[in-house]
XYZ file of C-alpha atoms in Angstrom:
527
model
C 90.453 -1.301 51.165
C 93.259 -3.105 53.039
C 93.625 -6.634 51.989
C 94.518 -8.822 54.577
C 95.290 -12.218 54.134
C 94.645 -15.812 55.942
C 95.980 -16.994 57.855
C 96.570 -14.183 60.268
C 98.535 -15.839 63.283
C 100.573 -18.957 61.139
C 101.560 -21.945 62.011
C 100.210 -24.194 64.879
C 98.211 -21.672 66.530
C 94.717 -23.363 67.163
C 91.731 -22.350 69.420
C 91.901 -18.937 68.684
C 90.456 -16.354 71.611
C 90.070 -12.718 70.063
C 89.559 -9.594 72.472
C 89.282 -5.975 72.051
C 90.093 -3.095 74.807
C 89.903 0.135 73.720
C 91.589 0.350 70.693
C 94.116 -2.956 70.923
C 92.954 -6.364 69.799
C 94.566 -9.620 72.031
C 94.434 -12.981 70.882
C 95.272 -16.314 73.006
C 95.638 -19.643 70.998
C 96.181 -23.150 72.530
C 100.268 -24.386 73.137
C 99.241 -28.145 73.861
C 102.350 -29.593 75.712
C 104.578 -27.228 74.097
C 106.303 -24.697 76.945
C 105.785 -21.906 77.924
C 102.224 -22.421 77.634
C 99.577 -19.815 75.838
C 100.695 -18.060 73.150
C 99.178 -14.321 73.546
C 99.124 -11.641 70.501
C 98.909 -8.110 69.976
C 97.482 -5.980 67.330
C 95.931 -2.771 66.700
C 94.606 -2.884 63.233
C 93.877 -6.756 62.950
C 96.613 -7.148 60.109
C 99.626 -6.989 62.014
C 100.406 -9.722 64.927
C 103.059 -9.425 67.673
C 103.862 -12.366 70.306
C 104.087 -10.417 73.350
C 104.253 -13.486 75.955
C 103.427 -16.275 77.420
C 101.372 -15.933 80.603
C 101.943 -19.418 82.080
C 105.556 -19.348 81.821
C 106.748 -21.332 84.827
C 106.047 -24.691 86.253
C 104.455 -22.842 89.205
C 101.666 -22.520 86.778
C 101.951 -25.362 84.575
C 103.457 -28.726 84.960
C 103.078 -31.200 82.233
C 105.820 -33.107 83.272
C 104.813 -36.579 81.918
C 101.636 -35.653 79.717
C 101.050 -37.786 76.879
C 101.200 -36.342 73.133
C 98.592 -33.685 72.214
C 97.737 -33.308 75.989
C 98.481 -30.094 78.081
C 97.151 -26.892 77.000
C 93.796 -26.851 75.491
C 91.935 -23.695 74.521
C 92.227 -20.748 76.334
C 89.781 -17.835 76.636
C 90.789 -14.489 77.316
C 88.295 -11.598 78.573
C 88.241 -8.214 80.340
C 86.200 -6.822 83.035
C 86.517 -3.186 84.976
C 90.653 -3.356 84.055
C 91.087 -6.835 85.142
C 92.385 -9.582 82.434
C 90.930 -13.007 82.912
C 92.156 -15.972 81.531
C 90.605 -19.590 81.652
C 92.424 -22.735 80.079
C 91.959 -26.708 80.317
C 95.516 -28.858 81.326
C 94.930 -32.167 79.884
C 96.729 -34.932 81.802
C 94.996 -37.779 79.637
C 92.744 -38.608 76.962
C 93.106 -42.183 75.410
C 90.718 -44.475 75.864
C 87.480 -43.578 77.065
C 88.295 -40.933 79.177
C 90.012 -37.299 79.536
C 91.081 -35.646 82.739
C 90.640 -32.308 82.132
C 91.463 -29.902 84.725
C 89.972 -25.986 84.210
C 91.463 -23.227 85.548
C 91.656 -19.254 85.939
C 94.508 -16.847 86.184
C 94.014 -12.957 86.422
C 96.337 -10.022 85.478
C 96.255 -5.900 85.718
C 98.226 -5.821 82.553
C 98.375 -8.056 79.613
C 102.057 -8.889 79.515
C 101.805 -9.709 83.088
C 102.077 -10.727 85.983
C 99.466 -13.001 85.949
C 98.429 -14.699 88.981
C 98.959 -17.975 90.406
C 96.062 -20.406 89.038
C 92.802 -20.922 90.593
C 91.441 -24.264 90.154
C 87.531 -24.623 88.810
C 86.639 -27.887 87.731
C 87.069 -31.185 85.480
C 83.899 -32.031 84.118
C 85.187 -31.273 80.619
C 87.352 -29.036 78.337
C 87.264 -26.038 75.974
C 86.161 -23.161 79.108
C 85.841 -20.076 78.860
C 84.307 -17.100 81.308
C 81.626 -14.912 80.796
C 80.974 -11.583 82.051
C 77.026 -10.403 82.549
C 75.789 -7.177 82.301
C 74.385 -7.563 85.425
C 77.865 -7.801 86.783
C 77.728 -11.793 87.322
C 80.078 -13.924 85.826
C 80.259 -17.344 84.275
C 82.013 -20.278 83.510
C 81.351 -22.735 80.618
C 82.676 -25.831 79.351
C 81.546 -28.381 77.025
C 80.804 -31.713 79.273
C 83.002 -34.549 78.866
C 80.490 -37.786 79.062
C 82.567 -41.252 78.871
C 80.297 -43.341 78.534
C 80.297 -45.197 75.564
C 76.235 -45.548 74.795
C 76.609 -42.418 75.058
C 78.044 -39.371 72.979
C 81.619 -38.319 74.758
C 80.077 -34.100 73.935
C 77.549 -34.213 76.434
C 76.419 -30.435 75.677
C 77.672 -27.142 76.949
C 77.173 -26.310 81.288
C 77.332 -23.114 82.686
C 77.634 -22.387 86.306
C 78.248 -19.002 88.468
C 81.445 -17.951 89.248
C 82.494 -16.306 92.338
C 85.194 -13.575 92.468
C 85.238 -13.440 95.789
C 85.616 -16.690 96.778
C 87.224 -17.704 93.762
C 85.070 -20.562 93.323
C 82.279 -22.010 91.219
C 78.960 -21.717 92.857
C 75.342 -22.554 92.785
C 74.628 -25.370 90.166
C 75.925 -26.534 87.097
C 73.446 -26.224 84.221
C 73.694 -27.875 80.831
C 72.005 -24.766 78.386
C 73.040 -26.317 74.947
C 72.702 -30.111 73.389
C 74.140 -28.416 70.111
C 72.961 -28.472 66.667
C 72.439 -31.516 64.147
C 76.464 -31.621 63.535
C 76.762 -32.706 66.951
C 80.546 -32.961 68.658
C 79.366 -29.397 70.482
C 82.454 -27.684 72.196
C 84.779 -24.622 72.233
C 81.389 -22.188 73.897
C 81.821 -18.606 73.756
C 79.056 -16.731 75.305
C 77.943 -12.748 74.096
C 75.232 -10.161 74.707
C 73.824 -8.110 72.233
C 70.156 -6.696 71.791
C 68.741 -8.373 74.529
C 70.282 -11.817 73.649
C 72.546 -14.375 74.548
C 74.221 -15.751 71.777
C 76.663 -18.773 72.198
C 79.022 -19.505 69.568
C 80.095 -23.019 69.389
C 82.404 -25.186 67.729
C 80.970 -28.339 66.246
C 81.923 -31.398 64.270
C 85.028 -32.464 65.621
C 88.718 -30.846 64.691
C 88.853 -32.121 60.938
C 88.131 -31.289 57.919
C 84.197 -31.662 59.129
C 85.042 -28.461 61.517
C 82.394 -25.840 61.949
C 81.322 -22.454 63.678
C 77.440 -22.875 64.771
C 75.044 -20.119 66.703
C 72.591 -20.376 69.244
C 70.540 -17.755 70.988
C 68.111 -16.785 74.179
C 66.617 -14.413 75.853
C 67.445 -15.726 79.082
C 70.904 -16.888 80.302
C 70.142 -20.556 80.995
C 68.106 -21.203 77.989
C 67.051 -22.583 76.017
C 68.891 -21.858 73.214
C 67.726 -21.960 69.631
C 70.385 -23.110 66.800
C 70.728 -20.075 64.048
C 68.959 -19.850 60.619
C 71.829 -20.396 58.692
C 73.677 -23.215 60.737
C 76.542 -23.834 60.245
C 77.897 -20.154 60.096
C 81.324 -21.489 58.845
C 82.743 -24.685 57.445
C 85.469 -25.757 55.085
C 83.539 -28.925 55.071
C 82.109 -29.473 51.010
C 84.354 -27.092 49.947
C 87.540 -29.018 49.407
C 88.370 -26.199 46.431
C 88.929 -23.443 49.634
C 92.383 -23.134 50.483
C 91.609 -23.030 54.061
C 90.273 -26.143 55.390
C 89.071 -27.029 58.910
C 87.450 -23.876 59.628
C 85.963 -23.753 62.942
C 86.326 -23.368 66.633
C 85.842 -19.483 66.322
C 84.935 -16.158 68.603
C 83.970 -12.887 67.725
C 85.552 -9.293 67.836
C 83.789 -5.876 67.288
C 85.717 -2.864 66.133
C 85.411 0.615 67.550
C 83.402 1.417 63.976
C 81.009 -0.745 64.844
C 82.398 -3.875 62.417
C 82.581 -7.459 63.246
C 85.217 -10.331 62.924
C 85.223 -13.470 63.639
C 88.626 -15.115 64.656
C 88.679 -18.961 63.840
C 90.852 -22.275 63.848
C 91.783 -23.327 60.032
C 94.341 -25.778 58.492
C 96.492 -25.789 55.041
C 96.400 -29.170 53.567
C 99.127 -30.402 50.405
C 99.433 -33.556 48.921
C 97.266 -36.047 47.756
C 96.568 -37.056 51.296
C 95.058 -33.609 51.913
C 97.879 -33.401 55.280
C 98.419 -30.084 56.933
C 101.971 -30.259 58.020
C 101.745 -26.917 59.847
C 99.091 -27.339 62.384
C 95.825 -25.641 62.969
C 96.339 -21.858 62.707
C 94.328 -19.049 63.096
C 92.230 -16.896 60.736
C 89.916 -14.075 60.889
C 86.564 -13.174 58.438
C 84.419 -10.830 58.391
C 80.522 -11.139 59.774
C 77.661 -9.296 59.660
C 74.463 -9.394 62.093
C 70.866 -9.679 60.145
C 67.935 -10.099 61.638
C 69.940 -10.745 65.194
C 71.991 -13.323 63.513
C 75.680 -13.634 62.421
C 76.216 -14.555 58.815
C 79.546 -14.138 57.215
C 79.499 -10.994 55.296
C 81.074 -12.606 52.133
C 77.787 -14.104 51.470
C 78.816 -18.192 51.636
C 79.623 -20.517 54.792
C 83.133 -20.502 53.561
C 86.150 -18.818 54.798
C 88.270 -16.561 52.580
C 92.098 -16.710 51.982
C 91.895 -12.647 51.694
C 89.905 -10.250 53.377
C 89.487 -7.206 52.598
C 88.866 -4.695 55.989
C 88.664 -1.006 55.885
C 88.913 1.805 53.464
C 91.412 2.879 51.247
C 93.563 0.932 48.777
C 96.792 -1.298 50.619
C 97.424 -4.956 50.578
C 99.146 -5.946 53.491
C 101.900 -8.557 52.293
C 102.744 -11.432 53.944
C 105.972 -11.199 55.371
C 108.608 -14.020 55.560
C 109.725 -15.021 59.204
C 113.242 -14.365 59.105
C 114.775 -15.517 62.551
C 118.464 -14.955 63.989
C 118.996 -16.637 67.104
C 122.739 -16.168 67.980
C 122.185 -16.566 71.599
C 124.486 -13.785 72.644
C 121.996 -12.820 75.159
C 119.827 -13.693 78.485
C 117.797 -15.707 77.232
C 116.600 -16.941 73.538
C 114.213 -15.269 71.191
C 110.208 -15.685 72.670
C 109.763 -17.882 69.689
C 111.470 -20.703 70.566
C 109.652 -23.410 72.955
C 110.345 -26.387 74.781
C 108.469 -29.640 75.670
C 106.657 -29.964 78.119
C 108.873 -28.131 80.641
C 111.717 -25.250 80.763
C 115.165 -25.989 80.003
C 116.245 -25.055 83.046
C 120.107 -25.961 83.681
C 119.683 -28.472 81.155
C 120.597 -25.019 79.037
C 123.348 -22.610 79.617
C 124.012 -19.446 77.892
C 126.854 -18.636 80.339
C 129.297 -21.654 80.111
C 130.527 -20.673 76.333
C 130.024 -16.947 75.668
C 127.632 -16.913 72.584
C 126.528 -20.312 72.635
C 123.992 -22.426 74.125
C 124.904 -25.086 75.808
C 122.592 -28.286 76.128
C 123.157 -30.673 78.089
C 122.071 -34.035 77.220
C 118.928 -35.418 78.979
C 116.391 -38.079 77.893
C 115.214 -39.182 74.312
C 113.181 -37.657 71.801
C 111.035 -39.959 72.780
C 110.059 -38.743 76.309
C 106.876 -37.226 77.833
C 109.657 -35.950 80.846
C 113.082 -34.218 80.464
C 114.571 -33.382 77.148
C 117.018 -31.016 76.189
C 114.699 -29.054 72.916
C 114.327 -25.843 71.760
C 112.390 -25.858 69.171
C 110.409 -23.335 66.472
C 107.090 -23.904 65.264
C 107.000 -24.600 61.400
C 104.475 -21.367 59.568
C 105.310 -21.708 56.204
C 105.769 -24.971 53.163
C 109.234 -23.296 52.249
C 111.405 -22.906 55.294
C 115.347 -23.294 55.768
C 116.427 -24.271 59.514
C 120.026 -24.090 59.753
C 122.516 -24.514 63.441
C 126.158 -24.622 64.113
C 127.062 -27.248 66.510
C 130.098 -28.088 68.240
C 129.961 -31.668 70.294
C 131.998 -33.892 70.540
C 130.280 -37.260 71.629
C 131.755 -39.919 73.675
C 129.932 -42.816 73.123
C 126.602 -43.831 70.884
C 124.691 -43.388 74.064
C 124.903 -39.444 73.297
C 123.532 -37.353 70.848
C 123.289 -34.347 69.364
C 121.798 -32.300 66.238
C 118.794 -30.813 64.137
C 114.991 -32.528 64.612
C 112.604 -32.288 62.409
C 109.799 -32.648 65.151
C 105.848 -33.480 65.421
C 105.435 -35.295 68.623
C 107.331 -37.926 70.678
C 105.822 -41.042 68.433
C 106.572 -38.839 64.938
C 110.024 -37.092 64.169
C 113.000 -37.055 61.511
C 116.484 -36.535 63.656
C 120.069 -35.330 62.083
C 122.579 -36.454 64.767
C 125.865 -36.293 65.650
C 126.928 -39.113 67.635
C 130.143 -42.150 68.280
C 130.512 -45.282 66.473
C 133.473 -47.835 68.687
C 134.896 -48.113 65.212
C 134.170 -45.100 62.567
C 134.172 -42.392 65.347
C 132.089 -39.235 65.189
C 129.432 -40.237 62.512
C 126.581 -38.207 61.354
C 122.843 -39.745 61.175
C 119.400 -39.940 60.645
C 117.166 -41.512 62.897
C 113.273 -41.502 61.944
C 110.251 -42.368 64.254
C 107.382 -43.240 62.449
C 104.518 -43.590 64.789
C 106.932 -44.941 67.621
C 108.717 -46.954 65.416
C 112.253 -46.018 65.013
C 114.717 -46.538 61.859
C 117.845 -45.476 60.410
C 117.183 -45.103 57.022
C 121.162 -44.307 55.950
C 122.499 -46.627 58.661
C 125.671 -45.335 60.712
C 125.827 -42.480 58.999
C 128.835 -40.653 57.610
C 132.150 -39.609 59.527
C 132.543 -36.954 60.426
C 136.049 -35.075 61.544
C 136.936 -34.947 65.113
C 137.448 -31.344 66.676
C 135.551 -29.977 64.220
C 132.103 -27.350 64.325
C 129.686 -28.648 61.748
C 126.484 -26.711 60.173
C 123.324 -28.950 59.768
C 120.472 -27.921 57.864
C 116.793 -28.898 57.290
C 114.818 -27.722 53.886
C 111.302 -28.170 53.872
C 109.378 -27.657 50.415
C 105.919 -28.995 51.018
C 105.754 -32.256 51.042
C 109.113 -32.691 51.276
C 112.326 -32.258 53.416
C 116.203 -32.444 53.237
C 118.757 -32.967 55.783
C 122.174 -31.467 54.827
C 125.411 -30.777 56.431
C 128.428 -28.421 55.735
C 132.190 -28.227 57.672
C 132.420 -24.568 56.338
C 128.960 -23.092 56.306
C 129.112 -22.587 52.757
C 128.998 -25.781 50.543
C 126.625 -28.111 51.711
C 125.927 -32.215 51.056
C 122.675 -33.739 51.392
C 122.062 -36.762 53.550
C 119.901 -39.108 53.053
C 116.773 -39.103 50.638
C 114.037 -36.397 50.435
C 111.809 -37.130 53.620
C 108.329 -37.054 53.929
C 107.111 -34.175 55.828
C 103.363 -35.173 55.572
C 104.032 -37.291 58.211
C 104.304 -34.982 60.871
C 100.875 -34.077 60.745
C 97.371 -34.844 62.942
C 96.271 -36.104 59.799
C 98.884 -38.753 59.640
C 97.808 -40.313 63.218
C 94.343 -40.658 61.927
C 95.130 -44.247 60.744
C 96.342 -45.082 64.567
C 92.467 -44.178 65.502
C 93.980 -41.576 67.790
C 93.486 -38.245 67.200
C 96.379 -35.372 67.604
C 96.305 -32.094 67.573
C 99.551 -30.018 67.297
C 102.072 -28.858 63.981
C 105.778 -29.660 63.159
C 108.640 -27.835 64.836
C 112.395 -27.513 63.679
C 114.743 -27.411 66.456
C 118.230 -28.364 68.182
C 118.605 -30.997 71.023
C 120.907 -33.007 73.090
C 120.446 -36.180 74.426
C 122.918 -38.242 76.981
C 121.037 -42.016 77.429
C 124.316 -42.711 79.819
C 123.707 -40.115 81.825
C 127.284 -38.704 82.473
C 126.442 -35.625 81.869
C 127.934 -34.959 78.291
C 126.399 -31.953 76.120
C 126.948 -30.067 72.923
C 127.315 -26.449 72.278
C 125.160 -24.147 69.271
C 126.408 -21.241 68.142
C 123.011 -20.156 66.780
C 119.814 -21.069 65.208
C 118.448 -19.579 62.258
C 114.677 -20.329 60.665
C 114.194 -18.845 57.459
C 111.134 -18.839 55.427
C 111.735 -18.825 51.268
């Protein structure tokens, strides 16, 4: 029996969308306003992952230029019909206050890698789509309804409505099939057919720790539905002793053998706060169908940390990310993302051979242009380390190592120019928008000289350090707390976010002269 164990796909990797063709399995999770956007994996035993791409990788296809925090990218589903990927996603432009402008769309591909096809616009009445393919040869869209008004809930139910290939349109009416079961907050609908049913699997109870995977089915397409036996079919939520919390917002996956899986969003929480610095990630249990219902084949509504799939004896171990980046080529390893939108000539691999050059743009704190590249944190115990050369001319321009959750929330180990102590080294923190230097100016730092920063995570904690000879390093500052860059942490705003903390290199120029700094690499290390 192979031991697999959760989570599969670590690391801010939410919404998860599991396929099978033949014998390779393809999963798409949510990228929020992180670029490229959609992360798509590979496997062909359902232990071991590969990133093979990004399908909306240019700004032909995505623009998020000025999207607010947690906006972007929501939940894409990925399906197959007669050799043809399909691949529907929502781009959030807004969602404070008591509204969200949603906007759904549809790309299609030959091949999974690409190239994918230029979007095709198919409506805004809410988000979390996906498309469904009938045996009849019909498809259809679905998307939980977005209802604003506030005597009202805002999850008006799941609609369904024809789509048209041909046209490549939405057509006929849109019917609401499912209210959703006594958890309410009904969203993230997957539809299947099996045995002469419908079955829709649904997320329910909001994102938290209150997350849950509920079933409905029908004999008929449009309904109505009836909610499942055992409702819910998964949730963390009572079981603060399971090490995966969260659990919901799942689809389903059948093997060649005739075995099931369900793939599903789930969180990590430390401290005493219960915070789960690294995001919503994705894991995978195993179900069973009685009676022509799901039920999770480990007997409970809980997930497990490790599952055991197959025959045989072999434990599959979890292996460390170990990343080099020494930017010697092209372009930079597939891992690495920016905000919102692509580097572009903000950075150069050409100007300094084996460097990257970044050229300052705006803040940390803009929804526009910054100059980030950035890797998603996966594990508590992680070592981030860059060599920089920059030589600042002013305190308008900056340069270093971020620990990063979102524009509002971020620790920042900077290079920059005091008038009067010269090229100092900093720390600048932004706690919920409100910025701080807890060390002051900084240290000074020598002129002319390349300097290694580094970044330490261990849990709940994290340590900025710095070394002129990549060897001996000093510690700056005191032990920061990484709980903070968390959607757990913006809970006391009363504004929900949904994303995971990054470790990455930037360059900022406020003056707008044009300085930058150079990297001669960036390595993330997990311990």
């Amino acid at each position: 029996m192979t031991l697999i164990h959760n989570p599969i796909l670590r690391g801010f990797n939410p919404d998860p969308s599991i396929l099978r063709v033949g014998q390779n399995y393809y999963i798409a999770t949510s990228t929020f306003e992180w670029f490229p956007g959609i992360r798509l994996y590979h496997s062909t035993d359902l232990v071991n992952w590969d990133l093979i791409g990004y399908p909306l990788d240019s700004t032909d296809k995505i623009n998020m230029l000025g999207e607010d925090n947690s906006c972007g990218v929501w939940a894409p589903c990925l399906s197959c019909s007669e050799g043809i990927f399909y691949l529907v996603y929502t781009d959030v432009k807004s969602f404070r206050g008591s509204f969200k402008d949603t906007h759904n769309y549809l790309i299609t591909a030959e091949n999974i890698c690409g190239p994918w096809s230029e979007p095709v616009y198919l409506n805004s009445s809410g988000f979390d789509p996906s498309l469904f393919h009938d045996e009849n040869g019909k498809k259809y869209f679905l998307n939980m309804q977005m209802d604003y008004r506030s005597y009202h809930s805002k999850f008006g139910g799941i609609v369904l409505q024809e789509y048209d290939c041909r046209k490549k349109k939405l057509v006929g009416e849109q019917k609401l099939i499912f209210k959703g079961s006594h958890i309410g907050y009904t969203e993230g609908p997957h539809l299947y057919q099996r045995n002469g049913y419908y079955y829709l699997v649904t997320a329910e109870g909001m994102t938290g720790f209150e997350h849950a995977v509920t079933v409905a089915r029908s004999r008929t397409l449009f309904g109505p539905y009836e909610t499942a036996p055992n409702t819910p079919l998964l949730t963390a939520h009572h079981l603060p002793e399971c090490g995966l919390q969260k659990a919901g917002h799942a689809s389903i996956v059948s093997t060649p053998d005739g075995e099931w899986y369900l793939a599903h969003l789930c969180s990590r929480p430390v401290g005493e706060d219960r915070r789960c610095i690294l995001g919503r990630e994705t894991g995978l249990q195993r179900v069973i169908w009685r009676n022509d219902w799901l039920y999770m084949e480990n007997g409970t509504i809980g997930p497990d940390m490790v599952l055991q799939v197959g025959m045989g004896e072999k434990e599959i171990p979890v292996n460390p990310v170990k990343l080099f980046e020494d930017f010697n080529g092209r372009t930079w390893d597939k891992n690495l993302q920016t905000l919102r939108l692509p580097l572009g000539e903000r950075g150069d691999l050409k100007a300094r051979e084996g460097w990257l050059r970044l050229y300052g743009a705006e803040s940390l704190n803009s929804k526009y242009r910054q100059s980030l590249l950035a890797h998603r944190q996966q594990e508590f115990y992680v070592e981030a380390v860059t060599k920089i050369d920059f030589e600042p001319q002013s305190f308008q321009q900056m340069a270093g190592l971020t620990y990063f959750y979102n524009t509002d929330c971020y620790y920042y180990l900077y290079l920059s120019r005091d008038k009067y102590e010269g090229k100092t080294l900093s720390i600048l923190q932004c706690d919920l928008g409100k910025g701080s230097h807890p060390i002051g100016m900084g240290v000074s730092i020598p002129e002319h000289r390349e300097l290694f920063l580094r970044l330490k995570t261990s849990k709940e904690k994290a340590q900025f350090s710095y070394s002129l000879d990549g060897e001996t390093y000093l510690n700056i500052g005191d032990a920061m707390d990484a709980t903070k860059l968390s959607d757990d942490y913006f809970q006391k705003t009363g504004h929900v976010m949904f994303t995971g903390a990054f470790i990455g290199i930037c360059c900022q120029d406020l003056s707008g002269v044009g300085g930058y700094a150079d990297f001669d690499f960036f390595s993330y290390k997990e311990e």
